[in-house]
PDB file of N, CA and C in Angstrom:
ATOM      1  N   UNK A   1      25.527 131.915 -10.157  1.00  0.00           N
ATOM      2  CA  UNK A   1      24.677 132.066 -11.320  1.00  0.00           C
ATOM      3  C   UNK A   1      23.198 131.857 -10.972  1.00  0.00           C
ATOM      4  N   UNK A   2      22.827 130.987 -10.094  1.00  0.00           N
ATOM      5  CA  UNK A   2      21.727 131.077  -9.107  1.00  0.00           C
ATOM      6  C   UNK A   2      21.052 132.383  -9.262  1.00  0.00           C
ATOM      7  N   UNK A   3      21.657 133.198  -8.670  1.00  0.00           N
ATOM      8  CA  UNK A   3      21.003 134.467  -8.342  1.00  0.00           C
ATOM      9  C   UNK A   3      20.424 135.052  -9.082  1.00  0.00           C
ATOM     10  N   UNK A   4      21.435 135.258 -10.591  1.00  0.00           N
ATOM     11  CA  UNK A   4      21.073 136.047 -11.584  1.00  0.00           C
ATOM     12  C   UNK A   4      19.798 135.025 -12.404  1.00  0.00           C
ATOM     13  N   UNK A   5      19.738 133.537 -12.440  1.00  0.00           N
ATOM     14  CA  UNK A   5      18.661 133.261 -12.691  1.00  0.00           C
ATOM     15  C   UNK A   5      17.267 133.300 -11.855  1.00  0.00           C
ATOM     16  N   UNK A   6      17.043 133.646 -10.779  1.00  0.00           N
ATOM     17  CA  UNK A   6      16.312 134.044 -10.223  1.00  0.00           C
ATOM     18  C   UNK A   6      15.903 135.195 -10.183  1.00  0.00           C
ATOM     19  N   UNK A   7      16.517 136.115 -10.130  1.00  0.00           N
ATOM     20  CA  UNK A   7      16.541 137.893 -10.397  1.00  0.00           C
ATOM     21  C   UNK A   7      15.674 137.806 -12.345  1.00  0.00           C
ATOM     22  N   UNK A   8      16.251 137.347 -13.059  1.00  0.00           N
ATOM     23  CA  UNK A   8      15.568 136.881 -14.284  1.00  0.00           C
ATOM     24  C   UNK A   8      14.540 135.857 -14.338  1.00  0.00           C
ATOM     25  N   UNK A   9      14.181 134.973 -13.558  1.00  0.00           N
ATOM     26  CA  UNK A   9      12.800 134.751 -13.268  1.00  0.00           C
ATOM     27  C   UNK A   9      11.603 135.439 -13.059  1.00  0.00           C
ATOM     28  N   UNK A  10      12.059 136.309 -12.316  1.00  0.00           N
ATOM     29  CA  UNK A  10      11.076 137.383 -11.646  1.00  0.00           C
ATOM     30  C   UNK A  10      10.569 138.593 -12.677  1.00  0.00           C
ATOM     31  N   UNK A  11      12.248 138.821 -13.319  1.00  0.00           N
ATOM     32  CA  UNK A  11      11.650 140.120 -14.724  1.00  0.00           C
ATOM     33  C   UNK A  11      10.704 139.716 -15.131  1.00  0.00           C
ATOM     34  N   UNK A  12      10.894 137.975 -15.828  1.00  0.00           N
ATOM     35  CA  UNK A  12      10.611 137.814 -16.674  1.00  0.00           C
ATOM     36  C   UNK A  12       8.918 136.970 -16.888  1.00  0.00           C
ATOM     37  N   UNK A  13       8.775 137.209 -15.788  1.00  0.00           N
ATOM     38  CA  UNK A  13       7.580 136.771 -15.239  1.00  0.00           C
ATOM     39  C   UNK A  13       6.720 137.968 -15.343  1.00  0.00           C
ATOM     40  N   UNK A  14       7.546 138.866 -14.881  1.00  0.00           N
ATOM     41  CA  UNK A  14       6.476 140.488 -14.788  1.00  0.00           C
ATOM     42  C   UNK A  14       6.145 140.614 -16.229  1.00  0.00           C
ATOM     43  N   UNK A  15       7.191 140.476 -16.926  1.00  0.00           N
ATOM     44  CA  UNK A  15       6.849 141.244 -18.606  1.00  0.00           C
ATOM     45  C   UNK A  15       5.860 140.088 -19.577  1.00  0.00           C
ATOM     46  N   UNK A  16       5.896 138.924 -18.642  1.00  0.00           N
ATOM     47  CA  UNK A  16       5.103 137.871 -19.282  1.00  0.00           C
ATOM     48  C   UNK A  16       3.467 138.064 -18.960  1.00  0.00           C
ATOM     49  N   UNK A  17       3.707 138.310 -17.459  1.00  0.00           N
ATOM     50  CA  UNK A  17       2.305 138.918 -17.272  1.00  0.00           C
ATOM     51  C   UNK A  17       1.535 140.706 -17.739  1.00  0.00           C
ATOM     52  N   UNK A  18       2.400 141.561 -18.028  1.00  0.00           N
ATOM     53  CA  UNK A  18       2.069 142.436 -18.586  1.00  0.00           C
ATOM     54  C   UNK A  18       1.634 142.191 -19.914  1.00  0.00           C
ATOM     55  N   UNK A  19       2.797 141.136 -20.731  1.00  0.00           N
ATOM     56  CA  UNK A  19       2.079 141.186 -21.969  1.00  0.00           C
ATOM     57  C   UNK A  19       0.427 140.179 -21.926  1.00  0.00           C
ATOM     58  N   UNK A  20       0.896 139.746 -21.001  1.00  0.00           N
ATOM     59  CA  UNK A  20      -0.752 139.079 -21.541  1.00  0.00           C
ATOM     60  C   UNK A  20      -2.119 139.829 -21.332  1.00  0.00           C
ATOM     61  N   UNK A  21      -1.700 141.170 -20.383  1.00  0.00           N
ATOM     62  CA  UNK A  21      -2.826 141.715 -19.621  1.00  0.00           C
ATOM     63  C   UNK A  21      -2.812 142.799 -21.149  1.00  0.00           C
ATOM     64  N   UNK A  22      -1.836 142.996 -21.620  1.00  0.00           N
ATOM     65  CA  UNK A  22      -1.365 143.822 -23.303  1.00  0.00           C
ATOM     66  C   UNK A  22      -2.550 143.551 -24.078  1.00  0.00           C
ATOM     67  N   UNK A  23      -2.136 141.956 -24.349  1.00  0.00           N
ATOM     68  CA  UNK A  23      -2.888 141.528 -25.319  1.00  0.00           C
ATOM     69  C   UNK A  23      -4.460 141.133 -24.971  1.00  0.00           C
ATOM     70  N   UNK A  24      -5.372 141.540 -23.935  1.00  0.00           N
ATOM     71  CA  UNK A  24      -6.228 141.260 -23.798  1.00  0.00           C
ATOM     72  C   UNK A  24      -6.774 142.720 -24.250  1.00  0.00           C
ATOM     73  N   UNK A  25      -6.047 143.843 -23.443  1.00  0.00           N
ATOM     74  CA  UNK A  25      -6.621 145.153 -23.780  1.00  0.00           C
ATOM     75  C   UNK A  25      -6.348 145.267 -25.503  1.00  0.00           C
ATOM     76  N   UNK A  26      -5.295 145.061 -26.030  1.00  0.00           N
ATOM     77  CA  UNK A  26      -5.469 145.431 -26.696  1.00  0.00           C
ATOM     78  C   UNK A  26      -6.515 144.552 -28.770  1.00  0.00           C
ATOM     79  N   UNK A  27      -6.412 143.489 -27.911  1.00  0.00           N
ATOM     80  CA  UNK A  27      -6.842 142.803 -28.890  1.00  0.00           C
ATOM     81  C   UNK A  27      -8.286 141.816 -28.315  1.00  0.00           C
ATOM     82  N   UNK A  28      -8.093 142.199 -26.953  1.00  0.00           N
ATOM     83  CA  UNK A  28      -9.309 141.500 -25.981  1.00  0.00           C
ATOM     84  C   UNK A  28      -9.315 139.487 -26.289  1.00  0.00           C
ATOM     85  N   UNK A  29      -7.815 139.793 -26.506  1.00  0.00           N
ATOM     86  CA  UNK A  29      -7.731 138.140 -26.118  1.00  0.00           C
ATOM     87  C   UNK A  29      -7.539 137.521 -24.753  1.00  0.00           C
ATOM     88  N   UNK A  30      -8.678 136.885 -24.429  1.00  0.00           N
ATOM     89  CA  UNK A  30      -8.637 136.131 -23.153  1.00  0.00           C
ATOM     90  C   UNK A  30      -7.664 135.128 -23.095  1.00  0.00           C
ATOM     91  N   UNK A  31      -7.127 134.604 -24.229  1.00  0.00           N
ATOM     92  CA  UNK A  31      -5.980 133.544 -24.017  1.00  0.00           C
ATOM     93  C   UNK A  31      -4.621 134.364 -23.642  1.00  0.00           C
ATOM     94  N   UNK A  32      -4.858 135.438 -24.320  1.00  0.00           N
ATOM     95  CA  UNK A  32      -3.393 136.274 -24.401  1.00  0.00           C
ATOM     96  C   UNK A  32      -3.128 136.466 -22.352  1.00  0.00           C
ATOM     97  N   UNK A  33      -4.271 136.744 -22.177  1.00  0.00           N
ATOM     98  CA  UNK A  33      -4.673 137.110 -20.558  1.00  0.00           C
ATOM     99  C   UNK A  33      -4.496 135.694 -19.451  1.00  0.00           C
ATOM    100  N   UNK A  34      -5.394 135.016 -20.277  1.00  0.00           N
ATOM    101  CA  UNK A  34      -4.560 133.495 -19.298  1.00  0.00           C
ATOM    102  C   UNK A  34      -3.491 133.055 -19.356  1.00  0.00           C
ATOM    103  N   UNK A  35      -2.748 132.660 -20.540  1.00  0.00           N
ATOM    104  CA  UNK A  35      -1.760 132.649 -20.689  1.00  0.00           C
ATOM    105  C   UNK A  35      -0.223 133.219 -20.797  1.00  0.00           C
ATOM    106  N   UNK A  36      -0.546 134.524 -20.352  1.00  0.00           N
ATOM    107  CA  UNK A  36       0.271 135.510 -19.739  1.00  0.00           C
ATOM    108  C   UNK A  36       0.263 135.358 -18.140  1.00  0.00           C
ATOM    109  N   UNK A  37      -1.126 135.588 -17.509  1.00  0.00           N
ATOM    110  CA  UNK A  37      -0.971 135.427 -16.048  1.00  0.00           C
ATOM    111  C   UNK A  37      -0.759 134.249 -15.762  1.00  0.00           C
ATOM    112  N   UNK A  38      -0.723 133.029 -16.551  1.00  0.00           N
ATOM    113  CA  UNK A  38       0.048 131.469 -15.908  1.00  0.00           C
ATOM    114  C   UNK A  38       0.722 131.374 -15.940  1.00  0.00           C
ATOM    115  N   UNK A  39       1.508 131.918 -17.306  1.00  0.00           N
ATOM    116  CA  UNK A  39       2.899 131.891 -16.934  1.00  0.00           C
ATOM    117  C   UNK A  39       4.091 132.324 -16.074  1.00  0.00           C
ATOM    118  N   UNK A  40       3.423 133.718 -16.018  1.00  0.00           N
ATOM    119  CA  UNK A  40       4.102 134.661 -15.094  1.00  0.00           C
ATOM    120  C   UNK A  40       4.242 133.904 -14.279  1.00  0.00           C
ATOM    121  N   UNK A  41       3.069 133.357 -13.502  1.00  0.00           N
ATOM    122  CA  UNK A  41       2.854 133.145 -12.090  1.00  0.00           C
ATOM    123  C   UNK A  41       3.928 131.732 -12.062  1.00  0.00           C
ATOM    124  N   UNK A  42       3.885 131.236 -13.182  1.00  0.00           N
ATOM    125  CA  UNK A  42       4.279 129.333 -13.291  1.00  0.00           C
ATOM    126  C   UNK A  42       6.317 129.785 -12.528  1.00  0.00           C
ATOM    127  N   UNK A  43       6.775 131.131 -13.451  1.00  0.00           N
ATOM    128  CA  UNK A  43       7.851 131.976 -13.039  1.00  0.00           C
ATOM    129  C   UNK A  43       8.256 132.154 -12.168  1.00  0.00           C
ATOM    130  N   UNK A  44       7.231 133.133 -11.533  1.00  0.00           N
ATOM    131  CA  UNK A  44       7.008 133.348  -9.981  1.00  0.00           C
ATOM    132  C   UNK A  44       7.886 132.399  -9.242  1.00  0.00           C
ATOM    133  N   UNK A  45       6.922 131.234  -9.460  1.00  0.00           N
ATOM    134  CA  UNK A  45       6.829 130.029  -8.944  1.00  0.00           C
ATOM    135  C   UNK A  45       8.297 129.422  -8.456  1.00  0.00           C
ATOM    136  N   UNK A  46       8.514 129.133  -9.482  1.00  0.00           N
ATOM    137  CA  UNK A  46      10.544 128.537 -10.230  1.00  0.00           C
ATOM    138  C   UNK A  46      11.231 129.795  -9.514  1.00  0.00           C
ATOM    139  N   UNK A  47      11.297 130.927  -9.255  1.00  0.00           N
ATOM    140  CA  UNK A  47      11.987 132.100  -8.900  1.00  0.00           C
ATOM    141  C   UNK A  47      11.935 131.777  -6.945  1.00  0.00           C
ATOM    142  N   UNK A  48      10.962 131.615  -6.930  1.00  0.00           N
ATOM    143  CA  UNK A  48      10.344 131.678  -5.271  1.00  0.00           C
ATOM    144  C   UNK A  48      10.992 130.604  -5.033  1.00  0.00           C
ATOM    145  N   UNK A  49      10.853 129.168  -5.712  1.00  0.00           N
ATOM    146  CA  UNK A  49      11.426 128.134  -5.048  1.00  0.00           C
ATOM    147  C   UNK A  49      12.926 128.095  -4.703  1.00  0.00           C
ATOM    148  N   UNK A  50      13.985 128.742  -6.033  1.00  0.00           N
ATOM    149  CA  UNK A  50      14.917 129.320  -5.860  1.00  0.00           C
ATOM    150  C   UNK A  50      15.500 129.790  -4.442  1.00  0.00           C
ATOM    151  N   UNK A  51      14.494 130.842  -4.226  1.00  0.00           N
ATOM    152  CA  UNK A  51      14.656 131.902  -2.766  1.00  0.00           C
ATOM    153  C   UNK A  51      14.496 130.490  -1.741  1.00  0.00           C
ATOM    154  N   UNK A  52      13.413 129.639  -1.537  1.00  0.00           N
ATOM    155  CA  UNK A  52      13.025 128.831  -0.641  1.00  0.00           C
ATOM    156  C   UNK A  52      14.080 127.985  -0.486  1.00  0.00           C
ATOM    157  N   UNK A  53      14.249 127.153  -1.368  1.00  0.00           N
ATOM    158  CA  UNK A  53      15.136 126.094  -1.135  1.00  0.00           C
ATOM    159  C   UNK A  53      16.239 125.990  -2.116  1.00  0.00           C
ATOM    160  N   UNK A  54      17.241 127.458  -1.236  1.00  0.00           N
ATOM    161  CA  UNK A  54      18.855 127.102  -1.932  1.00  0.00           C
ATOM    162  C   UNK A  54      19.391 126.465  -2.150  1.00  0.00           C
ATOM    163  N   UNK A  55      19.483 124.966  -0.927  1.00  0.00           N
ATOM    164  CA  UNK A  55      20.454 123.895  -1.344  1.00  0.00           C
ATOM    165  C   UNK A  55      19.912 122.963  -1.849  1.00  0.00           C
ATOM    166  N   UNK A  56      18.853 123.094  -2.514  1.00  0.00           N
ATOM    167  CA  UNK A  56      18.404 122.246  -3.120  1.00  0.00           C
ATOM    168  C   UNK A  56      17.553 123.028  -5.038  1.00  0.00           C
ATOM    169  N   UNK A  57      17.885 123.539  -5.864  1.00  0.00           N
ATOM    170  CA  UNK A  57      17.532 124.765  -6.809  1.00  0.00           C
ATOM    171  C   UNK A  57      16.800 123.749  -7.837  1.00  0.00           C
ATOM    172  N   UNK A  58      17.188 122.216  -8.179  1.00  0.00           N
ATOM    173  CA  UNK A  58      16.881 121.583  -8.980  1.00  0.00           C
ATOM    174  C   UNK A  58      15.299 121.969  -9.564  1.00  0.00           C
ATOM    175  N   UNK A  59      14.470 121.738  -8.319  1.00  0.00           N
ATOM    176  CA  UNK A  59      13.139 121.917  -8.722  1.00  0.00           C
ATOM    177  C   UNK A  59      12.569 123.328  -9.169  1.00  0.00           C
ATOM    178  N   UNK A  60      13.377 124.170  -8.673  1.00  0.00           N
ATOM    179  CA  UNK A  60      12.929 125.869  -9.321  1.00  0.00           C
ATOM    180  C   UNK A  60      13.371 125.600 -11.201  1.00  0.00           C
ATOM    181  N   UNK A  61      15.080 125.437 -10.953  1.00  0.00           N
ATOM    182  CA  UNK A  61      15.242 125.469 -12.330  1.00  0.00           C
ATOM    183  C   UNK A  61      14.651 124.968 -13.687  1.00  0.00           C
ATOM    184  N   UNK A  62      13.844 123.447 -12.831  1.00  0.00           N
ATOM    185  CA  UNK A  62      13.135 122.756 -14.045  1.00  0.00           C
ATOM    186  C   UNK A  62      12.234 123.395 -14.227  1.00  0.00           C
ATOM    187  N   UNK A  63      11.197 124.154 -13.322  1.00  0.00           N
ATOM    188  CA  UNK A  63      10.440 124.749 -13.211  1.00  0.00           C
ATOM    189  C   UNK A  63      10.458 126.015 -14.424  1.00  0.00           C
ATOM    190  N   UNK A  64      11.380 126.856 -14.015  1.00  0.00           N
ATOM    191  CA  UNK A  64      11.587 127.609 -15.134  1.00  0.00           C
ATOM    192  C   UNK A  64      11.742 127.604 -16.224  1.00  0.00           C
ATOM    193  N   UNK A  65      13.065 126.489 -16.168  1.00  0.00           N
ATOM    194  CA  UNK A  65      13.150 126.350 -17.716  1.00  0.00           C
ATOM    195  C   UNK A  65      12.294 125.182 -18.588  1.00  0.00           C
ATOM    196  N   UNK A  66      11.223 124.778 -18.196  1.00  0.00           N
ATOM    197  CA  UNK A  66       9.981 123.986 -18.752  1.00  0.00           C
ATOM    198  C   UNK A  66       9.229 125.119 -19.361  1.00  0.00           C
ATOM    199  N   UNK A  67       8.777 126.152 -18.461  1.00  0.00           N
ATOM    200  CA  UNK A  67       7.562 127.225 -18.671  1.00  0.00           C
ATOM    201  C   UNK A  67       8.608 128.071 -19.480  1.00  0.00           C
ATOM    202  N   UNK A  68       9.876 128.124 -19.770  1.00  0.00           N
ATOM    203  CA  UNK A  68      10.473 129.043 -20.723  1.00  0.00           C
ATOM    204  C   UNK A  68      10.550 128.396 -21.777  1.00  0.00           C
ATOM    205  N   UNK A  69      10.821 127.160 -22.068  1.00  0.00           N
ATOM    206  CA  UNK A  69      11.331 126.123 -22.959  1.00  0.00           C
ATOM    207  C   UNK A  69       9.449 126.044 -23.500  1.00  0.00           C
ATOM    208  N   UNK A  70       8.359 126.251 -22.904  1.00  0.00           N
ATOM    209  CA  UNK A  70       7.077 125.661 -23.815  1.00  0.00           C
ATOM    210  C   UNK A  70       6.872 127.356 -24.171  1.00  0.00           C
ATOM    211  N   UNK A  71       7.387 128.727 -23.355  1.00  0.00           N
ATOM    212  CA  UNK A  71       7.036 129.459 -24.200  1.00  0.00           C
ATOM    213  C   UNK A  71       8.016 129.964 -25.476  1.00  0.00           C
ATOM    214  N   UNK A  72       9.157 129.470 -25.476  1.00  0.00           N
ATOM    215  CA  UNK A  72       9.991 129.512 -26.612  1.00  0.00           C
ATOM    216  C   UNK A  72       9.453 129.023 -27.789  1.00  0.00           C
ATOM    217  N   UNK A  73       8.738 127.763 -27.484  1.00  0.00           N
ATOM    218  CA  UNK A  73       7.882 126.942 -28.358  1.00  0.00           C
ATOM    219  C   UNK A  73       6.913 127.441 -29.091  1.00  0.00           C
ATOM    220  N   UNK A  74       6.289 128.515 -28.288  1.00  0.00           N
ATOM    221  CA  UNK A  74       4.959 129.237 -28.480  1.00  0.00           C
ATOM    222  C   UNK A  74       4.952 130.670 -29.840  1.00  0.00           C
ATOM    223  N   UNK A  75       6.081 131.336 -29.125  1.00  0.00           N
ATOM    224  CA  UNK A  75       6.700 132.332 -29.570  1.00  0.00           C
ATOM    225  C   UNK A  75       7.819 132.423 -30.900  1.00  0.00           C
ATOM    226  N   UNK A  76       8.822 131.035 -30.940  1.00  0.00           N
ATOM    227  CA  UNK A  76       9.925 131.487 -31.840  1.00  0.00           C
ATOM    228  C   UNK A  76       8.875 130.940 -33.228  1.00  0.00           C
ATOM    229  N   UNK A  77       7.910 129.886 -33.603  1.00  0.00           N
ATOM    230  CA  UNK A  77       7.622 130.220 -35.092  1.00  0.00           C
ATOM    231  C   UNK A  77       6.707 131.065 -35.469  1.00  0.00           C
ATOM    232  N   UNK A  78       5.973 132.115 -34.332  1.00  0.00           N
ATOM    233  CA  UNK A  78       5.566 132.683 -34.978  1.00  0.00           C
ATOM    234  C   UNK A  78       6.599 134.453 -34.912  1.00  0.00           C
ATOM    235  N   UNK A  79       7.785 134.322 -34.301  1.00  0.00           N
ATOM    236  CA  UNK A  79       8.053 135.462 -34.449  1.00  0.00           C
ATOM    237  C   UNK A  79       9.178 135.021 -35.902  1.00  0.00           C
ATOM    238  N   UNK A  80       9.453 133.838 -36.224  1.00  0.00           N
ATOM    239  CA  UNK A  80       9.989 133.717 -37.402  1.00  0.00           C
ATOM    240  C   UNK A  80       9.458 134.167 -38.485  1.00  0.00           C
ATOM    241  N   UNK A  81       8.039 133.267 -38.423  1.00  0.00           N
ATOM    242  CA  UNK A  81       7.283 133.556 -39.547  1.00  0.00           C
ATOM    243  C   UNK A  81       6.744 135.387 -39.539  1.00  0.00           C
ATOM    244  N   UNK A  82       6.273 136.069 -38.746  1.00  0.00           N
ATOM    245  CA  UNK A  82       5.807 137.115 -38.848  1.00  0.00           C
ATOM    246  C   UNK A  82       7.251 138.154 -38.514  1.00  0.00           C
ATOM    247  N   UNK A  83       8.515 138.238 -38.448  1.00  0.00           N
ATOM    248  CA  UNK A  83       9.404 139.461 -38.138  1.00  0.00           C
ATOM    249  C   UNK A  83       9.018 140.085 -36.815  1.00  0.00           C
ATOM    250  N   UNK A  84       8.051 140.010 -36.688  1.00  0.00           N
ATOM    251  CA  UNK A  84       7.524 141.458 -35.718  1.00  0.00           C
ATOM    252  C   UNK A  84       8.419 141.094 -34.091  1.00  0.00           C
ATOM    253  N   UNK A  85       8.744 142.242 -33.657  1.00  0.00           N
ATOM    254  CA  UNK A  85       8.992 142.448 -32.175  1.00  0.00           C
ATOM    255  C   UNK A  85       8.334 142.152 -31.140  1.00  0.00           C
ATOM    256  N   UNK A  86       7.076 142.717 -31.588  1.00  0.00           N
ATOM    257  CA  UNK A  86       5.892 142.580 -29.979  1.00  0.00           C
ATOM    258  C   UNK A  86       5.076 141.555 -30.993  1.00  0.00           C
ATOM    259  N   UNK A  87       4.511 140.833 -30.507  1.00  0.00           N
ATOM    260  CA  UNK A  87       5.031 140.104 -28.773  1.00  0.00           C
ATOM    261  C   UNK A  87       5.962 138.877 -29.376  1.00  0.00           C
ATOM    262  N   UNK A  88       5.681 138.656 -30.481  1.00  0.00           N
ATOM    263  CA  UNK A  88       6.740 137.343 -30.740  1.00  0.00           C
ATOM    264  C   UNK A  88       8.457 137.392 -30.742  1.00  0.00           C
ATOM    265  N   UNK A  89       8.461 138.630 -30.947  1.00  0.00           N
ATOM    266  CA  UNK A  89       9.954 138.958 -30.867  1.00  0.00           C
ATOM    267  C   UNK A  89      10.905 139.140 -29.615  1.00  0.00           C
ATOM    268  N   UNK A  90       9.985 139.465 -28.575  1.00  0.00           N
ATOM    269  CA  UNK A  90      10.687 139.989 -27.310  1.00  0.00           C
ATOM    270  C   UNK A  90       9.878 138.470 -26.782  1.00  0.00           C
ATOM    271  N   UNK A  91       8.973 138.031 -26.566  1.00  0.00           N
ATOM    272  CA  UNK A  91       9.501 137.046 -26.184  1.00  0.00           C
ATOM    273  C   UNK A  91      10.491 135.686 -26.386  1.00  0.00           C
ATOM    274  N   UNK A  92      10.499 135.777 -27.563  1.00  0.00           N
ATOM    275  CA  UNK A  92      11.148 134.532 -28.333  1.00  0.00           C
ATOM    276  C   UNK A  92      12.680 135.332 -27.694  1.00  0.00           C
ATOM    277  N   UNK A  93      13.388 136.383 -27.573  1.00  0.00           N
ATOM    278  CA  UNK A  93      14.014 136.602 -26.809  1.00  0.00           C
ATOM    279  C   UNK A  93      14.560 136.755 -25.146  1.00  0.00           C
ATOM    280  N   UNK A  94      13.315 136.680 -24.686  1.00  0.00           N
ATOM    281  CA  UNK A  94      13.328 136.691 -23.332  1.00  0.00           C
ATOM    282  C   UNK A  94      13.424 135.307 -23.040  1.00  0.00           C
ATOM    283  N   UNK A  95      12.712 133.962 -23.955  1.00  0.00           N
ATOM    284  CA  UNK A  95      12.668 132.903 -23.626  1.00  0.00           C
ATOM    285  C   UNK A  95      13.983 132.045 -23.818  1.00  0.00           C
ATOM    286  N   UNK A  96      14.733 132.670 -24.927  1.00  0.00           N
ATOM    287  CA  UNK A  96      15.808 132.241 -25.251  1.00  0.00           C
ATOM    288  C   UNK A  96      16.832 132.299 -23.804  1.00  0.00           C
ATOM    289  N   UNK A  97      16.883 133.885 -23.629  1.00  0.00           N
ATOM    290  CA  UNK A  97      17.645 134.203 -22.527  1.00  0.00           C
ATOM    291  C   UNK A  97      17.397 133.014 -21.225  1.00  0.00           C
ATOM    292  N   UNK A  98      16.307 132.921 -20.930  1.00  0.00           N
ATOM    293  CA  UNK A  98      16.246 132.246 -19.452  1.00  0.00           C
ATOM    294  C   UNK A  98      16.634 130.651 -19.825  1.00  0.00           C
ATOM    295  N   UNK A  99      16.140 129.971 -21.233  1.00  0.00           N
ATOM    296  CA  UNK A  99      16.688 128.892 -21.044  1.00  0.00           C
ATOM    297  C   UNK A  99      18.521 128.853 -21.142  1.00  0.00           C
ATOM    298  N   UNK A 100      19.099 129.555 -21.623  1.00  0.00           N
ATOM    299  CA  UNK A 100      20.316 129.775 -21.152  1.00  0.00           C
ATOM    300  C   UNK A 100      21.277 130.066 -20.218  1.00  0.00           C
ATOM    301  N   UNK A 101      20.379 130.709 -19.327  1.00  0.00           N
ATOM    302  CA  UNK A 101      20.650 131.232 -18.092  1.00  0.00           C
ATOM    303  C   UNK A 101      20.302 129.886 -17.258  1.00  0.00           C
ATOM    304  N   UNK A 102      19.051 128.966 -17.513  1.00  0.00           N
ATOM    305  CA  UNK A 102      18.678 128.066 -16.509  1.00  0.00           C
ATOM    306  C   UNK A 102      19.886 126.929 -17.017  1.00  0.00           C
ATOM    307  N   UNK A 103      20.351 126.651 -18.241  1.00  0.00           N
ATOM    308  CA  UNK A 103      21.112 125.684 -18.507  1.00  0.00           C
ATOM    309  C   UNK A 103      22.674 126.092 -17.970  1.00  0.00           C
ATOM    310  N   UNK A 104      23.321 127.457 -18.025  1.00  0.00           N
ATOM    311  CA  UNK A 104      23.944 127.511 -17.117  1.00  0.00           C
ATOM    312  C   UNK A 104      23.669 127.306 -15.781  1.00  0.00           C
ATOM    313  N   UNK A 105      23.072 127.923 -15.024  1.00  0.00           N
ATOM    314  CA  UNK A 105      22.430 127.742 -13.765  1.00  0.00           C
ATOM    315  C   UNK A 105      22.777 126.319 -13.236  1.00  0.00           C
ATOM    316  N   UNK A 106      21.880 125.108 -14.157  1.00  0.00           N
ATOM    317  CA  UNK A 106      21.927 124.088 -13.805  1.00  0.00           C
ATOM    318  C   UNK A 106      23.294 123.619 -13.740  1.00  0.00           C
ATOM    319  N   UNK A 107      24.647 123.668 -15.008  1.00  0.00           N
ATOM    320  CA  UNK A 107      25.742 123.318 -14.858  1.00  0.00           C
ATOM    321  C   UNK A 107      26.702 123.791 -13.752  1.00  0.00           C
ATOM    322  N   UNK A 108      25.982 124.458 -13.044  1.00  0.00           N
ATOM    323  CA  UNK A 108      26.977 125.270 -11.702  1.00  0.00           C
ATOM    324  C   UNK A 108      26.542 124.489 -10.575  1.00  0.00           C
ATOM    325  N   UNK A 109      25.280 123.377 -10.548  1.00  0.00           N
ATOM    326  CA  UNK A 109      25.281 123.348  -9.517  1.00  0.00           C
ATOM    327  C   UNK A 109      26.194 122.053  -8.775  1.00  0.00           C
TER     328      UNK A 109
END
């Protein structure tokens, strides 16, 4: 299960950093832009350590599922309150996914 949370680190890092580079063009938010490319990268990060140090995954997984777990935080009340898909919707889904994936993850190891 490792794997597949790592392989989903990496998506989910890309689409985190696209949307933020999204929301700068399209609304010219610089937060949308920092906070898209930190996260991604924070992803990256948790994904790479994964690859680095197999027998040891603890520190990728927290990794991930911290930066998924504060953007779940970020994302699920306002995609409650507003319905919409982009961006609160797909992420509040994407974030869901990885902390599930990292909480399995973690119970395998």
């Amino acid at each position: 299960m490792i794997h597949i949370t790592l392989v989903y680190y990496f998506v989910f890092a890309s689409l985190t950093q696209i949307g933020g580079v999204m929301g700068f063009v399209r609304a010219k938010s610089q937060a949308s832009l920092i906070a898209g490319l930190i996260s991604g990268a924070l992803l990256d990060l948790a994904g790479a350590l994964l690859v680095i140090f197999p027998a040891s995954p603890k520190i990728g997984l927290v990794t991930g599922g911290v930066v998924s777990l504060l953007l779940l935080g970020r994302f699920a009340p306002a995609f409650f309150k507003t319905k919409k898909l982009f961006p609160a919707g797909m992420m509040f889904f994407l974030g869901t996914a990885s902390v599930i994936l990292t909480l399995v993850a973690w119970a395998g190891i």
